[in-house]
Structures are given as structure tokens and as C-alpha cells.
Short mmCIF file of C-alpha atoms in Angstrom, two decimals:
data_model
loop_
_atom_site.label_atom_id
_atom_site.label_comp_id
_atom_site.label_asym_id
_atom_site.label_seq_id
_atom_site.Cartn_x
_atom_site.Cartn_y
_atom_site.Cartn_z
CA UNK A 1415 91.24 -1.91 16.52
CA UNK A 1416 88.77 -0.28 14.33
CA UNK A 1417 88.07 -4.09 12.02
CA UNK A 1418 87.71 -5.56 16.60
CA UNK A 1419 84.96 -2.26 17.11
CA UNK A 1420 83.30 -3.12 14.39
CA UNK A 1421 83.50 -7.13 14.95
CA UNK A 1422 81.67 -6.13 18.63
CA UNK A 1423 79.36 -3.52 17.31
CA UNK A 1424 78.40 -6.24 14.99
CA UNK A 1425 78.24 -9.54 17.18
CA UNK A 1426 76.63 -7.53 20.55
CA UNK A 1427 72.97 -7.48 19.21
CA UNK A 1428 73.14 -11.00 18.31
CA UNK A 1429 74.28 -11.41 21.81
CA UNK A 1430 71.64 -9.69 23.02
CA UNK A 1431 68.80 -11.61 20.63
CA UNK A 1432 70.31 -14.68 21.24
CA UNK A 1433 69.93 -14.23 25.24
CA UNK A 1434 66.30 -12.93 24.23
CA UNK A 1435 65.46 -15.79 22.67
CA UNK A 1436 67.06 -18.27 25.84
CA UNK A 1437 64.23 -16.57 27.79
CA UNK A 1438 61.67 -16.46 25.79
CA UNK A 1439 60.27 -19.22 27.90
CA UNK A 1440 55.98 -19.06 27.84
CA UNK A 1441 54.49 -20.48 31.08
CA UNK A 1442 50.30 -20.81 32.09
CA UNK A 1443 49.29 -20.61 35.29
CA UNK A 1444 46.02 -22.30 36.09
CA UNK A 1445 43.56 -21.19 38.87
CA UNK A 1446 40.24 -22.79 40.17
CA UNK A 1447 37.20 -20.73 39.24
CA UNK A 1448 35.13 -21.99 41.64
CA UNK A 1449 35.64 -19.45 44.73
CA UNK A 1450 33.04 -17.16 45.89
CA UNK A 1451 33.23 -14.39 48.89
CA UNK A 1452 36.74 -15.08 49.78
CA UNK A 1453 35.79 -18.83 50.62
CA UNK A 1454 33.53 -18.41 52.59
CA UNK A 1455 30.76 -19.48 50.37
CA UNK A 1456 33.11 -21.80 47.92
CA UNK A 1457 36.41 -22.16 48.25
CA UNK A 1458 38.77 -20.71 45.68
CA UNK A 1459 42.93 -20.51 44.63
CA UNK A 1460 45.52 -19.49 47.62
CA UNK A 1461 46.82 -16.05 46.81
CA UNK A 1462 50.04 -16.50 48.61
CA UNK A 1463 51.00 -19.64 46.11
CA UNK A 1464 50.06 -17.25 42.96
CA UNK A 1465 51.85 -14.25 44.49
CA UNK A 1466 55.04 -16.13 45.06
CA UNK A 1467 55.04 -18.47 42.13
CA UNK A 1468 54.32 -15.06 39.45
CA UNK A 1469 56.98 -13.06 41.04
CA UNK A 1470 59.70 -15.93 40.94
CA UNK A 1471 58.19 -16.69 37.46
CA UNK A 1472 57.90 -13.04 36.50
CA UNK A 1473 61.44 -11.76 38.19
CA UNK A 1474 63.39 -14.81 35.70
CA UNK A 1475 62.14 -13.57 32.42
CA UNK A 1476 59.54 -15.53 32.06
CA UNK A 1477 55.91 -14.59 29.71
CA UNK A 1478 53.17 -15.59 32.14
CA UNK A 1479 49.51 -16.12 30.82
CA UNK A 1480 46.77 -17.26 33.36
CA UNK A 1481 43.53 -19.09 32.85
CA UNK A 1482 41.01 -21.15 34.36
CA UNK A 1483 38.17 -22.87 33.90
CA UNK A 1484 35.25 -20.14 33.00
CA UNK A 1485 37.93 -17.40 32.30
CA UNK A 1486 37.03 -14.26 33.49
CA UNK A 1487 37.22 -12.75 37.30
CA UNK A 1488 38.46 -15.09 39.45
CA UNK A 1489 38.56 -15.45 43.55
CA UNK A 1490 40.95 -15.96 45.94
CA UNK A 1491 40.49 -17.25 49.34
CA UNK A 1492 40.97 -14.74 52.40
CA UNK A 1493 44.35 -13.49 52.56
CA UNK A 1494 46.93 -11.39 54.20
CA UNK A 1495 47.16 -8.46 51.94
CA UNK A 1496 50.09 -6.87 54.03
CA UNK A 1497 52.33 -10.56 53.40
CA UNK A 1498 55.16 -8.99 51.22
CA UNK A 1499 54.80 -11.17 47.96
CA UNK A 1500 51.09 -10.10 48.16
CA UNK A 1501 52.23 -6.94 48.51
CA UNK A 1502 54.05 -7.36 45.36
CA UNK A 1503 51.59 -8.92 43.52
CA UNK A 1504 48.40 -6.22 44.19
CA UNK A 1505 50.39 -3.23 43.27
CA UNK A 1506 51.75 -5.11 40.29
CA UNK A 1507 49.08 -3.79 37.44
CA UNK A 1508 49.48 -6.36 34.78
CA UNK A 1509 49.37 -9.08 37.37
CA UNK A 1510 45.70 -7.98 38.21
CA UNK A 1511 44.75 -7.32 35.08
CA UNK A 1512 45.60 -10.92 34.34
CA UNK A 1513 43.96 -12.21 37.20
CA UNK A 1514 40.69 -10.63 36.14
CA UNK A 1515 40.41 -11.38 32.92
CA UNK A 1516 42.09 -14.95 33.01
CA UNK A 1517 41.31 -16.91 29.82
CA UNK A 1518 39.08 -19.95 29.50
CA UNK A 1519 41.08 -23.09 29.24
CA UNK A 1520 39.05 -23.44 25.90
CA UNK A 1521 40.30 -20.59 24.61
CA UNK A 1522 44.15 -22.06 25.60
CA UNK A 1523 46.17 -23.28 22.83
CA UNK A 1524 48.75 -25.26 24.56
CA UNK A 1525 51.33 -25.08 22.14
CA UNK A 1526 52.34 -21.78 22.72
CA UNK A 1527 53.19 -22.57 26.31
CA UNK A 1528 56.50 -24.68 27.33
CA UNK A 1529 54.79 -24.86 31.01
CA UNK A 1530 52.22 -25.16 32.85
CA UNK A 1531 51.80 -24.67 37.12
CA UNK A 1532 48.71 -25.27 38.32
CA UNK A 1533 48.12 -23.09 41.32
CA UNK A 1534 46.30 -24.84 44.54
CA UNK A 1535 43.36 -24.13 47.12
CA UNK A 1536 40.69 -26.11 47.97
CA UNK A 1537 38.83 -24.68 44.85
CA UNK A 1538 41.03 -26.65 43.06
CA UNK A 1539 39.37 -30.22 44.52
CA UNK A 1540 35.95 -28.69 42.79
CA UNK A 1541 36.55 -27.62 39.41
CA UNK A 1542 40.63 -27.88 38.06
CA UNK A 1543 39.88 -32.15 38.12
CA UNK A 1544 36.75 -31.98 35.89
CA UNK A 1545 37.83 -29.69 33.36
CA UNK A 1546 38.20 -31.60 29.58
CA UNK A 1547 40.29 -28.56 28.20
CA UNK A 1548 42.45 -28.55 31.03
CA UNK A 1549 43.35 -32.12 30.73
CA UNK A 1550 43.91 -31.30 27.15
CA UNK A 1551 46.58 -28.67 27.73
CA UNK A 1552 48.25 -30.92 30.06
CA UNK A 1553 48.20 -33.99 27.55
CA UNK A 1554 49.51 -31.64 25.22
CA UNK A 1555 52.61 -30.85 26.95
CA UNK A 1556 53.02 -34.46 28.01
CA UNK A 1557 53.40 -35.93 25.00
CA UNK A 1558 55.73 -32.56 23.87
CA UNK A 1559 59.16 -32.80 24.36
CA UNK A 1560 61.05 -30.12 26.39
CA UNK A 1561 57.86 -29.27 28.26
CA UNK A 1562 56.88 -29.06 31.88
CA UNK A 1563 54.19 -30.00 34.15
CA UNK A 1564 53.75 -28.11 37.27
CA UNK A 1565 51.59 -27.89 40.82
CA UNK A 1566 51.53 -26.97 43.79
CA UNK A 1567 49.53 -28.28 47.11
CA UNK A 1568 45.61 -29.04 45.67
CA UNK A 1569 46.59 -28.23 42.45
CA UNK A 1570 47.58 -32.15 41.76
CA UNK A 1571 44.07 -32.70 41.52
CA UNK A 1572 44.08 -31.52 38.15
CA UNK A 1573 46.33 -35.22 36.84
CA UNK A 1574 44.18 -37.33 38.05
CA UNK A 1575 41.96 -37.89 35.65
CA UNK A 1576 44.24 -37.74 32.61
CA UNK A 1577 45.05 -40.44 30.65
CA UNK A 1578 47.55 -40.96 28.15
CA UNK A 1579 46.00 -43.90 25.67
CA UNK A 1580 45.03 -46.60 28.09
CA UNK A 1581 47.45 -45.42 31.11
CA UNK A 1582 47.34 -42.62 33.89
CA UNK A 1583 49.74 -40.00 33.17
CA UNK A 1584 50.90 -40.01 36.17
CA UNK A 1585 51.10 -44.07 36.58
CA UNK A 1586 55.15 -44.41 38.29
CA UNK A 1587 55.69 -40.59 38.76
CA UNK A 1588 56.83 -39.03 42.09
CA UNK A 1589 54.26 -36.63 42.89
CA UNK A 1590 53.73 -34.69 46.33
CA UNK A 1591 50.56 -32.65 47.42
CA UNK A 1592 48.64 -31.67 49.86
CA UNK A 1593 48.92 -34.72 51.79
CA UNK A 1594 46.03 -37.18 54.26
CA UNK A 1595 47.93 -35.53 57.62
CA UNK A 1596 47.96 -32.10 56.09
CA UNK A 1597 43.98 -32.20 55.66
CA UNK A 1598 43.11 -33.78 59.22
CA UNK A 1599 44.95 -31.19 60.82
CA UNK A 1600 43.95 -28.16 58.50
CA UNK A 1601 41.58 -28.88 56.12
CA UNK A 1602 38.36 -29.32 58.34
CA UNK A 1603 35.82 -26.65 56.92
CA UNK A 1604 35.77 -27.99 53.50
CA UNK A 1605 37.24 -31.50 53.10
CA UNK A 1606 34.19 -33.36 53.94
CA UNK A 1607 33.07 -32.28 50.69
CA UNK A 1608 35.88 -32.80 48.34
CA UNK A 1609 35.01 -35.76 45.82
CA UNK A 1610 38.16 -37.22 47.10
CA UNK A 1611 41.03 -37.49 48.83
CA UNK A 1612 44.28 -35.92 47.45
CA UNK A 1613 46.89 -38.50 48.08
CA UNK A 1614 44.40 -40.98 48.26
CA UNK A 1615 43.57 -40.56 44.72
CA UNK A 1616 47.19 -39.54 43.40
CA UNK A 1617 48.22 -43.12 44.69
CA UNK A 1618 45.15 -45.16 43.27
CA UNK A 1619 46.13 -43.54 39.95
CA UNK A 1620 50.10 -45.16 40.31
CA UNK A 1621 51.60 -42.22 41.47
CA UNK A 1622 54.49 -42.57 43.90
CA UNK A 1623 53.38 -40.41 46.78
CA UNK A 1624 56.33 -38.46 48.29
CA UNK A 1625 55.17 -36.38 51.50
CA UNK A 1626 57.99 -34.49 54.08
CA UNK A 1627 56.06 -33.18 57.59
CA UNK A 1628 53.25 -31.46 57.67
CA UNK A 1629 53.43 -27.97 56.27
CA UNK A 1630 56.89 -28.09 55.47
CA UNK A 1631 58.53 -27.44 52.42
CA UNK A 1632 58.56 -30.55 49.84
CA UNK A 1633 59.20 -30.62 46.12
CA UNK A 1634 59.17 -34.10 43.54
CA UNK A 1635 61.03 -33.98 40.16
CA UNK A 1636 60.07 -36.80 38.50
CA UNK A 1637 60.59 -36.73 34.29
CA UNK A 1638 58.66 -33.82 33.00
CA UNK A 1639 56.71 -33.41 36.55
CA UNK A 1640 57.23 -30.57 39.09
CA UNK A 1641 55.00 -30.66 42.36
CA UNK A 1642 55.00 -28.95 46.09
CA UNK A 1643 53.10 -31.13 48.80
CA UNK A 1644 51.85 -26.97 50.67
CA UNK A 1645 51.88 -23.53 50.52
CA UNK A 1646 55.20 -23.37 51.62
CA UNK A 1647 56.85 -25.30 48.91
CA UNK A 1648 55.52 -22.72 46.68
CA UNK A 1649 58.80 -21.15 46.40
CA UNK A 1650 61.08 -24.51 45.88
CA UNK A 1651 58.83 -25.61 43.32
CA UNK A 1652 58.52 -22.12 40.57
CA UNK A 1653 62.32 -21.85 41.01
CA UNK A 1654 62.68 -25.62 40.22
CA UNK A 1655 60.40 -24.58 37.06
CA UNK A 1656 62.38 -22.28 36.08
CA UNK A 1657 65.67 -24.57 36.36
CA UNK A 1658 63.97 -26.94 34.21
CA UNK A 1659 63.23 -24.72 31.62
CA UNK A 1660 66.90 -24.18 31.49
CA UNK A 1661 67.40 -20.80 33.31
CA UNK A 1662 69.43 -19.84 36.39
CA UNK A 1663 67.01 -18.52 38.65
CA UNK A 1664 68.07 -15.10 40.39
CA UNK A 1665 68.89 -15.02 43.85
CA UNK A 1666 66.37 -13.12 45.91
CA UNK A 1667 65.82 -12.35 49.81
CA UNK A 1668 64.03 -15.03 51.46
CA UNK A 1669 60.56 -14.42 52.65
CA UNK A 1670 59.86 -14.61 56.80
CA UNK A 1671 57.55 -17.25 56.88
CA UNK A 1672 59.77 -18.97 54.39
CA UNK A 1673 63.04 -18.72 56.23
CA UNK A 1674 60.68 -19.52 59.34
CA UNK A 1675 59.67 -23.14 57.79
CA UNK A 1676 63.30 -24.09 56.87
CA UNK A 1677 64.38 -23.36 60.60
CA UNK A 1678 61.73 -25.56 62.04
CA UNK A 1679 62.71 -27.91 58.92
CA UNK A 1680 66.54 -28.52 60.00
CA UNK A 1681 65.63 -28.37 63.64
CA UNK A 1682 62.74 -31.43 63.13
CA UNK A 1683 65.28 -33.20 60.40
CA UNK A 1684 68.70 -32.72 63.49
CA UNK A 1685 70.32 -30.84 60.97
CA UNK A 1686 71.01 -27.63 63.14
CA UNK A 1687 70.42 -27.98 67.04
CA UNK A 1688 67.57 -25.95 69.43
CA UNK A 1689 70.40 -24.15 71.01
CA UNK A 1690 70.86 -22.70 67.60
CA UNK A 1691 68.12 -21.31 67.06
CA UNK A 1692 67.55 -19.76 70.04
CA UNK A 1693 70.86 -17.32 68.97
CA UNK A 1694 69.45 -17.10 66.02
CA UNK A 1695 65.94 -15.62 66.78
CA UNK A 1696 67.88 -13.63 69.75
CA UNK A 1697 69.91 -12.10 67.00
CA UNK A 1698 67.91 -12.03 63.88
CA UNK A 1699 64.30 -12.12 65.13
CA UNK A 1700 62.78 -9.38 62.66
CA UNK A 1701 64.00 -11.82 59.36
CA UNK A 1702 61.80 -15.15 60.83
CA UNK A 1703 57.65 -14.88 61.33
CA UNK A 1704 57.90 -15.74 64.99
CA UNK A 1705 54.06 -16.84 65.22
CA UNK A 1706 54.71 -19.22 62.44
CA UNK A 1707 56.81 -21.37 64.62
CA UNK A 1708 55.18 -21.15 67.69
CA UNK A 1709 51.50 -22.30 65.48
CA UNK A 1710 53.60 -25.32 63.92
CA UNK A 1711 54.59 -26.23 67.62
CA UNK A 1712 51.32 -26.21 68.58
CA UNK A 1713 50.14 -28.82 65.72
CA UNK A 1714 53.09 -30.27 66.22
CA UNK A 1715 51.20 -31.26 69.75
CA UNK A 1716 48.07 -32.14 68.37
CA UNK A 1717 49.43 -34.24 65.71
CA UNK A 1718 51.55 -36.41 68.22
CA UNK A 1719 48.48 -37.70 70.03
CA UNK A 1720 50.81 -40.04 72.33
CA UNK A 1721 54.18 -39.72 70.74
CA UNK A 1722 56.39 -38.87 73.77
CA UNK A 1723 59.09 -37.36 71.49
CA UNK A 1724 56.98 -35.49 69.48
CA UNK A 1725 54.97 -34.02 71.99
CA UNK A 1726 58.33 -32.95 73.75
CA UNK A 1727 59.35 -31.59 69.86
CA UNK A 1728 56.06 -29.55 69.89
CA UNK A 1729 56.60 -28.47 72.88
CA UNK A 1730 60.16 -27.04 72.27
CA UNK A 1731 59.57 -25.05 69.35
CA UNK A 1732 56.71 -23.05 71.09
CA UNK A 1733 59.20 -22.40 74.14
CA UNK A 1734 61.43 -21.15 71.36
CA UNK A 1735 58.87 -18.45 70.68
CA UNK A 1736 57.93 -17.56 73.87
CA UNK A 1737 60.69 -15.01 74.82
CA UNK A 1738 58.50 -13.14 71.85
CA UNK A 1739 55.35 -14.14 71.65
CA UNK A 1740 52.89 -15.33 73.91
CA UNK A 1741 49.34 -16.61 73.99
CA UNK A 1742 47.95 -17.90 77.10
CA UNK A 1743 45.88 -20.93 74.93
CA UNK A 1744 49.08 -22.27 73.56
CA UNK A 1745 50.61 -22.02 77.29
CA UNK A 1746 47.53 -23.66 78.77
CA UNK A 1747 48.45 -26.71 75.86
CA UNK A 1748 52.02 -26.81 76.95
CA UNK A 1749 51.04 -26.81 80.77
CA UNK A 1750 48.40 -29.90 79.68
CA UNK A 1751 51.68 -31.40 77.45
CA UNK A 1752 54.08 -31.32 80.29
CA UNK A 1753 51.80 -32.83 82.54
CA UNK A 1754 50.87 -35.96 79.87
CA UNK A 1755 54.77 -36.15 79.82
CA UNK A 1756 55.31 -36.48 83.74
CA UNK A 1757 56.57 -32.99 84.22
CA UNK A 1758 54.45 -32.09 86.57
CA UNK A 1759 56.33 -29.25 88.04
CA UNK A 1760 56.57 -27.69 84.57
CA UNK A 1761 53.59 -27.98 84.02
CA UNK A 1762 52.59 -26.37 87.99
CA UNK A 1763 55.22 -23.31 86.63
CA UNK A 1764 53.06 -22.42 83.34
CA UNK A 1765 49.70 -22.94 85.08
CA UNK A 1766 50.65 -20.12 88.02
CA UNK A 1767 51.72 -17.93 85.15
CA UNK A 1768 49.13 -17.92 83.68
CA UNK A 1769 46.78 -17.33 87.05
CA UNK A 1770 48.89 -14.91 88.23
CA UNK A 1771 48.57 -12.95 84.98
CA UNK A 1772 44.59 -13.49 85.36
CA UNK A 1773 44.57 -15.74 82.07
CA UNK A 1774 42.26 -18.60 81.49
CA UNK A 1775 42.57 -18.41 84.99
CA UNK A 1776 39.01 -20.91 85.83
CA UNK A 1777 41.10 -23.48 83.62
CA UNK A 1778 44.54 -23.11 84.89
CA UNK A 1779 43.50 -23.22 88.45
CA UNK A 1780 41.37 -26.66 87.84
CA UNK A 1781 44.12 -28.50 85.64
CA UNK A 1782 46.55 -27.79 88.95
CA UNK A 1783 43.96 -28.63 91.12
CA UNK A 1784 44.06 -31.98 89.19
CA UNK A 1785 47.47 -32.43 89.16
CA UNK A 1786 48.16 -31.86 92.87
CA UNK A 1787 45.77 -34.34 93.76
CA UNK A 1788 46.84 -37.26 91.28
CA UNK A 1789 50.19 -36.16 93.08
CA UNK A 1790 49.43 -36.83 96.96
#
């Protein structure tokens, strides 16, 4: 018994040391230096994307450094400080210190890192593709074994000018990123100033571009590249990095906005029916961000143009949230869409409700009159 005891006593530190070595993985997070005045003057990086990825890396035992082209303090676009993941990072003194004192990419020794994770945000389009030091870091990881090159949203802009010998490193690689339809719907403020369209440029470099419907979760894993399409792809892309480093991501509770996007995705992919979603929201409303579902329905209608099926789906998403979230402009759009679909009675019902509540009454009365005149 004593021999067994001493054997275990001797073996235990070795096991701990072995576990520590297995978890001794280092990731370099990269953010844009371009931002100014919370994105009002110049766009910066997306804090939501940074915070979600940072927390996953931290909670899975990765060592994290943060770099930017210029180094020093970096500025994010305006963000919601009350979101769970943002609050967690804002209360993390180490994370804030790293953000306030980012390492300049010119001072980074790429050999020290197992992975790079490039955070998106519109600022990434302006400085990251043209940073030679960042290109050197990525190329170093590209040419070393057992490394990961990852990014999310506009982060893949960092890859478009990098060649290994005479060939772009993303040639024949499956890549995703903020796609053209997402720029059309959500990128109106800065898109005209972008040096290029991200989706189009990635394709021109020989990448195999992958995407799902706008603002839904999508990641592409291809060789050592891991990319996420948009902000709602952040958590899955960060966890894919953890897996690629040989670790099993710790279990966690999904964020409200994350769960909401997955619910939308299940409905659009017909994995679950709207009847299920009605019951789910009725029983677990507090687990979801209802406004995200409603707003997605709004943009679904805008993006549908003349596609009747897409218009109907947008209406269903908005009406799914109506018992919990009411917006008169959203309801007016529903009335207009019902009218477009020839469902005049439903359009009239929505308009009469707006008029009775004295909400955008003049517009509602005008549309109601047009509907009645067209019916005569």
C-alpha cells in the first residue's frame, strides 16, 4: 500500500505538468488600429467579436496576446456595454490592459504563437490588408506545422494580399467573411470608402467563398484556416480554433443573441417549424433576444425584393415576436408586405390597429385608403 501511495505521489505532479503542457497554447488576437471617436470619424474593430472570442480563449486556458498595426490603445466602434460578454471583458482588468497596450505587429515574434485570430469590424478593411508585419506573421504561421490561422467577419481582409512564393495563400481554400449581401444591407456608412469588396476580393484571389443567409452563423474550416462569416459566427469560430489546437472547448451557456440567431437559422433551414418557435418563446422568452428576431424579419423582408416566399418568411419572423415586441414602423412594413402579397384583409387589420393606437396614423390611413380604392 505504501508503494502505491508513493507511486501516485510521484506520478501526480507529472500528470499535472503534462496537462499544463497540453494547455500551453498561445493565441495572438489582432485588432484594427484605424478606429476613432467610437467609429464616428473612422471605423474600428467590433468589440462584440473581440469579447466573445477572448472569453472563449481565456476560459479554455489559452495564453492571449493582443496586437494591432500601430500598437498601443485601440478604439472599437460604439457597442452595447450591457451585453453579458462585453460586461465580462470590461470587468477583466487584464483584458483591458491588453487592449490599452496592444503590441505593435512589427514587434511580434510569430514563432511564439500557435494561432492567430483576427477580429473583424469595418476598420479591418482599411489597415489590416496593408500591414506588412501582419502579413509576415500570417505567412510564418502558414509555413509552420500545427498552427491555426483564423478570423471573423471583415478579418479575412488580412489575407487578400499575402502570397507564398508566387501564389496567394488562400487559393483553393474555403473561406467565409462578411459577404456582399451583408454589406448591402448593413454596411452603408463606410462601404463606399472600402478599398475593395471583401467577398469579391477573396474570390479574385482564388478562395472558395462560403456563406449562409445574411447575419446567420457560418464558419469555414479548410486546412489551417478557420473563418467566420459575421459577428454571429464569432463563438463557433473561436471554439473551432480551440478544437484545432487539440483541446475540447469547455461547456458554456449560450448567449441570448446567439440562441436567437440559432432559432432563426433552424426555422429558415426548416429544421424546426414556426409552431415550435411560438411555444419556445412562450415558455423561455427570457432566454432569447426578441428584438433580434424581429429585426431579422424586417431585414428579411427588405432583402426579399419580389420573392414572395421570402416576404412571407419575413412576416412570420416578425409576427413571432409581436406578443413581446411592438414597433409601429415594423408593423407598417408588415401591412405593406401583406398588401404586396395580396393579403389585403390582414393588411387592413394591421393598419386599423395602428390607427386606433394613434401610431403613424397619417401613413396608415393613406395606405388603408389606397387598399380600399384598389379593391373597388
